[in-house]
Amino acid sequence: IGCQAGKKPGIPGEDAAGVYTAVDFLKEAGEKEAFDLGGDVIVVGGGNVAMDAARMSTRCGQGKVTMFCLESRDEMPASREEILEATQENVAINNGWGPKEILTENGRAVSVVFKRCTSPIASRRFMMRTIP
């Protein structure tokens, strides 16, 4: 059934309430056939699992769904069909951005700080060259 566990990016705040790996989110939303997102959603990643998480988020909540990924649109690992379908479901895709930290209030995620990325480093997951 594909990937059994998600990976977090190794940034401050990633263990806050309201932060999920895509795999955990998809599993829970699929089992319950619902998921209370409670507002806007940010998805970090540019692969097919991230696309699935973004598209499922549009079905589970009333808020805006925005994706941020390291790669340019042409370099995204997601299939072209997944990217097209996500944009048709009003998912905003922002290319060339990597997560720096997740800001929290009272232990709950409230926003994500991103850093502009000039290129992902292919050999290491979530590694990137950034603009100072």
PDB file of C-alpha atoms in Angstrom:
ATOM      1  CA  ILE A   1       0.000   0.000   0.000  1.00  0.00           C
ATOM      2  CA  GLY A   2       2.940   2.305  -0.429  1.00  0.00           C
ATOM      3  CA  CYS A   3       4.807   4.307   2.171  1.00  0.00           C
ATOM      4  CA  GLN A   4       4.015   3.183   5.730  1.00  0.00           C
ATOM      5  CA  ALA A   5       5.509   6.106   7.664  1.00  0.00           C
ATOM      6  CA  GLY A   6       5.991   9.801   7.045  1.00  0.00           C
ATOM      7  CA  LYS A   7       9.104  11.866   7.696  1.00  0.00           C
ATOM      8  CA  LYS A   8       9.258  15.265   9.284  1.00  0.00           C
ATOM      9  CA  PRO A   9      11.714  17.863   7.940  1.00  0.00           C
ATOM     10  CA  GLY A  10      13.762  18.244  11.145  1.00  0.00           C
ATOM     11  CA  ILE A  11      12.842  21.871  11.904  1.00  0.00           C
ATOM     12  CA  PRO A  12      11.862  23.643  15.136  1.00  0.00           C
ATOM     13  CA  GLY A  13       8.166  23.309  15.956  1.00  0.00           C
ATOM     14  CA  GLU A  14       7.521  20.151  13.943  1.00  0.00           C
ATOM     15  CA  ASP A  15       6.178  18.328  17.008  1.00  0.00           C
ATOM     16  CA  ALA A  16       3.507  20.959  17.737  1.00  0.00           C
ATOM     17  CA  ALA A  17      -0.177  20.112  17.796  1.00  0.00           C
ATOM     18  CA  GLY A  18      -1.679  20.525  14.339  1.00  0.00           C
ATOM     19  CA  VAL A  19       1.436  19.276  12.497  1.00  0.00           C
ATOM     20  CA  TYR A  20       1.089  15.931  10.729  1.00  0.00           C
ATOM     21  CA  THR A  21       3.104  13.916   8.279  1.00  0.00           C
ATOM     22  CA  ALA A  22       1.209  13.465   5.034  1.00  0.00           C
ATOM     23  CA  VAL A  23       1.080   9.708   5.545  1.00  0.00           C
ATOM     24  CA  ASP A  24      -0.464  10.029   9.035  1.00  0.00           C
ATOM     25  CA  PHE A  25      -2.953  12.646   7.823  1.00  0.00           C
ATOM     26  CA  LEU A  26      -4.011  10.566   4.813  1.00  0.00           C
ATOM     27  CA  LYS A  27      -4.382   7.424   6.911  1.00  0.00           C
ATOM     28  CA  GLU A  28      -6.529   9.121   9.562  1.00  0.00           C
ATOM     29  CA  ALA A  29      -8.630  11.086   7.085  1.00  0.00           C
ATOM     30  CA  GLY A  30      -9.210   7.942   5.040  1.00  0.00           C
ATOM     31  CA  GLU A  31     -10.192   5.837   8.041  1.00  0.00           C
ATOM     32  CA  LYS A  32     -12.570   8.436   9.467  1.00  0.00           C
ATOM     33  CA  GLU A  33     -13.678   9.735   6.059  1.00  0.00           C
ATOM     34  CA  ALA A  34     -13.253  13.180   7.631  1.00  0.00           C
ATOM     35  CA  PHE A  35     -10.642  15.306   9.357  1.00  0.00           C
ATOM     36  CA  ASP A  36     -11.232  18.576  11.220  1.00  0.00           C
ATOM     37  CA  LEU A  37      -8.528  20.880   9.882  1.00  0.00           C
ATOM     38  CA  GLY A  38      -9.776  23.966  11.680  1.00  0.00           C
ATOM     39  CA  GLY A  39      -8.563  26.559   9.168  1.00  0.00           C
ATOM     40  CA  ASP A  40      -6.007  27.090   6.440  1.00  0.00           C
ATOM     41  CA  VAL A  41      -3.603  24.270   5.559  1.00  0.00           C
ATOM     42  CA  ILE A  42       0.045  24.357   4.529  1.00  0.00           C
ATOM     43  CA  VAL A  43       1.501  21.289   2.837  1.00  0.00           C
ATOM     44  CA  VAL A  44       5.286  21.013   2.546  1.00  0.00           C
ATOM     45  CA  GLY A  45       6.516  18.879  -0.330  1.00  0.00           C
ATOM     46  CA  GLY A  46       6.233  18.444  -4.057  1.00  0.00           C
ATOM     47  CA  GLY A  47       5.731  14.727  -4.535  1.00  0.00           C
ATOM     48  CA  ASN A  48       2.627  12.642  -5.142  1.00  0.00           C
ATOM     49  CA  VAL A  49       2.005  12.026  -1.415  1.00  0.00           C
ATOM     50  CA  ALA A  50       2.126  15.779  -0.752  1.00  0.00           C
ATOM     51  CA  MET A  51      -0.314  16.290  -3.648  1.00  0.00           C
ATOM     52  CA  ASP A  52      -2.631  13.663  -2.167  1.00  0.00           C
ATOM     53  CA  ALA A  53      -2.466  15.400   1.224  1.00  0.00           C
ATOM     54  CA  ALA A  54      -3.216  18.787  -0.335  1.00  0.00           C
ATOM     55  CA  ARG A  55      -6.128  17.442  -2.371  1.00  0.00           C
ATOM     56  CA  MET A  56      -7.577  15.576   0.626  1.00  0.00           C
ATOM     57  CA  SER A  57      -7.249  18.793   2.649  1.00  0.00           C
ATOM     58  CA  THR A  58      -9.469  20.626   0.164  1.00  0.00           C
ATOM     59  CA  ARG A  59     -12.155  18.018   0.827  1.00  0.00           C
ATOM     60  CA  CYS A  60     -11.808  18.059   4.638  1.00  0.00           C
ATOM     61  CA  GLY A  61     -11.805  21.767   5.405  1.00  0.00           C
ATOM     62  CA  GLN A  62     -13.155  25.132   4.523  1.00  0.00           C
ATOM     63  CA  GLY A  63      -9.800  26.946   4.615  1.00  0.00           C
ATOM     64  CA  LYS A  64      -7.264  27.690   1.917  1.00  0.00           C
ATOM     65  CA  VAL A  65      -4.751  24.956   1.001  1.00  0.00           C
ATOM     66  CA  THR A  66      -1.267  26.099   0.033  1.00  0.00           C
ATOM     67  CA  MET A  67       1.725  23.955  -0.917  1.00  0.00           C
ATOM     68  CA  PHE A  68       5.385  24.891  -0.653  1.00  0.00           C
ATOM     69  CA  CYS A  69       8.112  22.777  -2.225  1.00  0.00           C
ATOM     70  CA  LEU A  70      11.843  23.038  -2.813  1.00  0.00           C
ATOM     71  CA  GLU A  71      11.734  22.228  -6.508  1.00  0.00           C
ATOM     72  CA  SER A  72      10.738  24.404  -9.442  1.00  0.00           C
ATOM     73  CA  ARG A  73       7.446  23.446 -11.134  1.00  0.00           C
ATOM     74  CA  ASP A  74       9.335  21.543 -13.863  1.00  0.00           C
ATOM     75  CA  GLU A  75      11.439  19.630 -11.304  1.00  0.00           C
ATOM     76  CA  MET A  76       8.647  18.616  -8.926  1.00  0.00           C
ATOM     77  CA  PRO A  77       8.610  14.838  -8.375  1.00  0.00           C
ATOM     78  CA  ALA A  78       4.790  14.698  -8.480  1.00  0.00           C
ATOM     79  CA  SER A  79       3.222  13.519 -11.706  1.00  0.00           C
ATOM     80  CA  ARG A  80       1.984  16.220 -14.073  1.00  0.00           C
ATOM     81  CA  GLU A  81      -1.542  14.810 -13.707  1.00  0.00           C
ATOM     82  CA  GLU A  82      -1.428  15.160  -9.887  1.00  0.00           C
ATOM     83  CA  ILE A  83      -0.177  18.756 -10.185  1.00  0.00           C
ATOM     84  CA  LEU A  84      -2.927  19.639 -12.669  1.00  0.00           C
ATOM     85  CA  GLU A  85      -5.639  18.057 -10.527  1.00  0.00           C
ATOM     86  CA  ALA A  86      -4.374  19.845  -7.396  1.00  0.00           C
ATOM     87  CA  THR A  87      -4.478  23.224  -9.131  1.00  0.00           C
ATOM     88  CA  GLN A  88      -7.978  22.435 -10.424  1.00  0.00           C
ATOM     89  CA  GLU A  89      -8.984  21.884  -6.791  1.00  0.00           C
ATOM     90  CA  ASN A  90      -7.668  25.377  -5.936  1.00  0.00           C
ATOM     91  CA  VAL A  91      -4.457  24.246  -4.250  1.00  0.00           C
ATOM     92  CA  ALA A  92      -1.937  27.082  -4.510  1.00  0.00           C
ATOM     93  CA  ILE A  93       1.558  25.759  -5.293  1.00  0.00           C
ATOM     94  CA  ASN A  94       4.611  27.832  -4.340  1.00  0.00           C
ATOM     95  CA  ASN A  95       7.867  26.582  -5.792  1.00  0.00           C
ATOM     96  CA  GLY A  96      11.375  27.256  -4.542  1.00  0.00           C
ATOM     97  CA  TRP A  97      10.606  27.465  -0.826  1.00  0.00           C
ATOM     98  CA  GLY A  98      11.882  25.329   2.050  1.00  0.00           C
ATOM     99  CA  PRO A  99      10.598  25.221   5.628  1.00  0.00           C
ATOM    100  CA  LYS A 100      12.732  26.965   8.234  1.00  0.00           C
ATOM    101  CA  GLU A 101      10.549  26.611  11.345  1.00  0.00           C
ATOM    102  CA  ILE A 102       7.002  26.187  12.571  1.00  0.00           C
ATOM    103  CA  LEU A 103       5.808  28.929  14.891  1.00  0.00           C
ATOM    104  CA  THR A 104       3.624  27.895  17.802  1.00  0.00           C
ATOM    105  CA  GLU A 105       1.342  29.391  20.419  1.00  0.00           C
ATOM    106  CA  ASN A 106       0.464  27.351  23.484  1.00  0.00           C
ATOM    107  CA  GLY A 107       1.951  24.223  21.888  1.00  0.00           C
ATOM    108  CA  ARG A 108      -0.123  24.517  18.705  1.00  0.00           C
ATOM    109  CA  ALA A 109       1.197  25.339  15.221  1.00  0.00           C
ATOM    110  CA  VAL A 110       0.064  28.766  14.015  1.00  0.00           C
ATOM    111  CA  SER A 111       2.312  29.457  11.012  1.00  0.00           C
ATOM    112  CA  VAL A 112       5.350  28.304   9.065  1.00  0.00           C
ATOM    113  CA  VAL A 113       8.441  30.348   8.254  1.00  0.00           C
ATOM    114  CA  PHE A 114       9.911  29.560   4.839  1.00  0.00           C
ATOM    115  CA  LYS A 115      13.228  30.402   3.260  1.00  0.00           C
ATOM    116  CA  ARG A 116      13.742  30.969  -0.454  1.00  0.00           C
ATOM    117  CA  CYS A 117      15.523  28.004  -2.016  1.00  0.00           C
ATOM    118  CA  THR A 118      17.811  28.227  -5.015  1.00  0.00           C
ATOM    119  CA  SER A 119      17.937  24.455  -5.468  1.00  0.00           C
ATOM    120  CA  PRO A 120      17.261  21.251  -3.563  1.00  0.00           C
ATOM    121  CA  ILE A 121      20.215  18.996  -2.817  1.00  0.00           C
ATOM    122  CA  ALA A 122      19.130  15.752  -4.459  1.00  0.00           C
ATOM    123  CA  SER A 123      21.144  13.419  -2.257  1.00  0.00           C
ATOM    124  CA  ARG A 124      19.604  14.536   1.064  1.00  0.00           C
ATOM    125  CA  ARG A 125      15.928  14.794   1.951  1.00  0.00           C
ATOM    126  CA  PHE A 126      14.859  18.311   3.006  1.00  0.00           C
ATOM    127  CA  MET A 127      18.327  19.748   2.339  1.00  0.00           C
ATOM    128  CA  MET A 128      18.497  22.889   0.242  1.00  0.00           C
ATOM    129  CA  ARG A 129      20.685  25.728  -0.878  1.00  0.00           C
ATOM    130  CA  THR A 130      19.095  28.944   0.259  1.00  0.00           C
ATOM    131  CA  ILE A 131      19.388  32.610  -0.517  1.00  0.00           C
ATOM    132  CA  PRO A 132      20.944  34.333   2.532  1.00  0.00           C
TER     133      PRO A 132
END
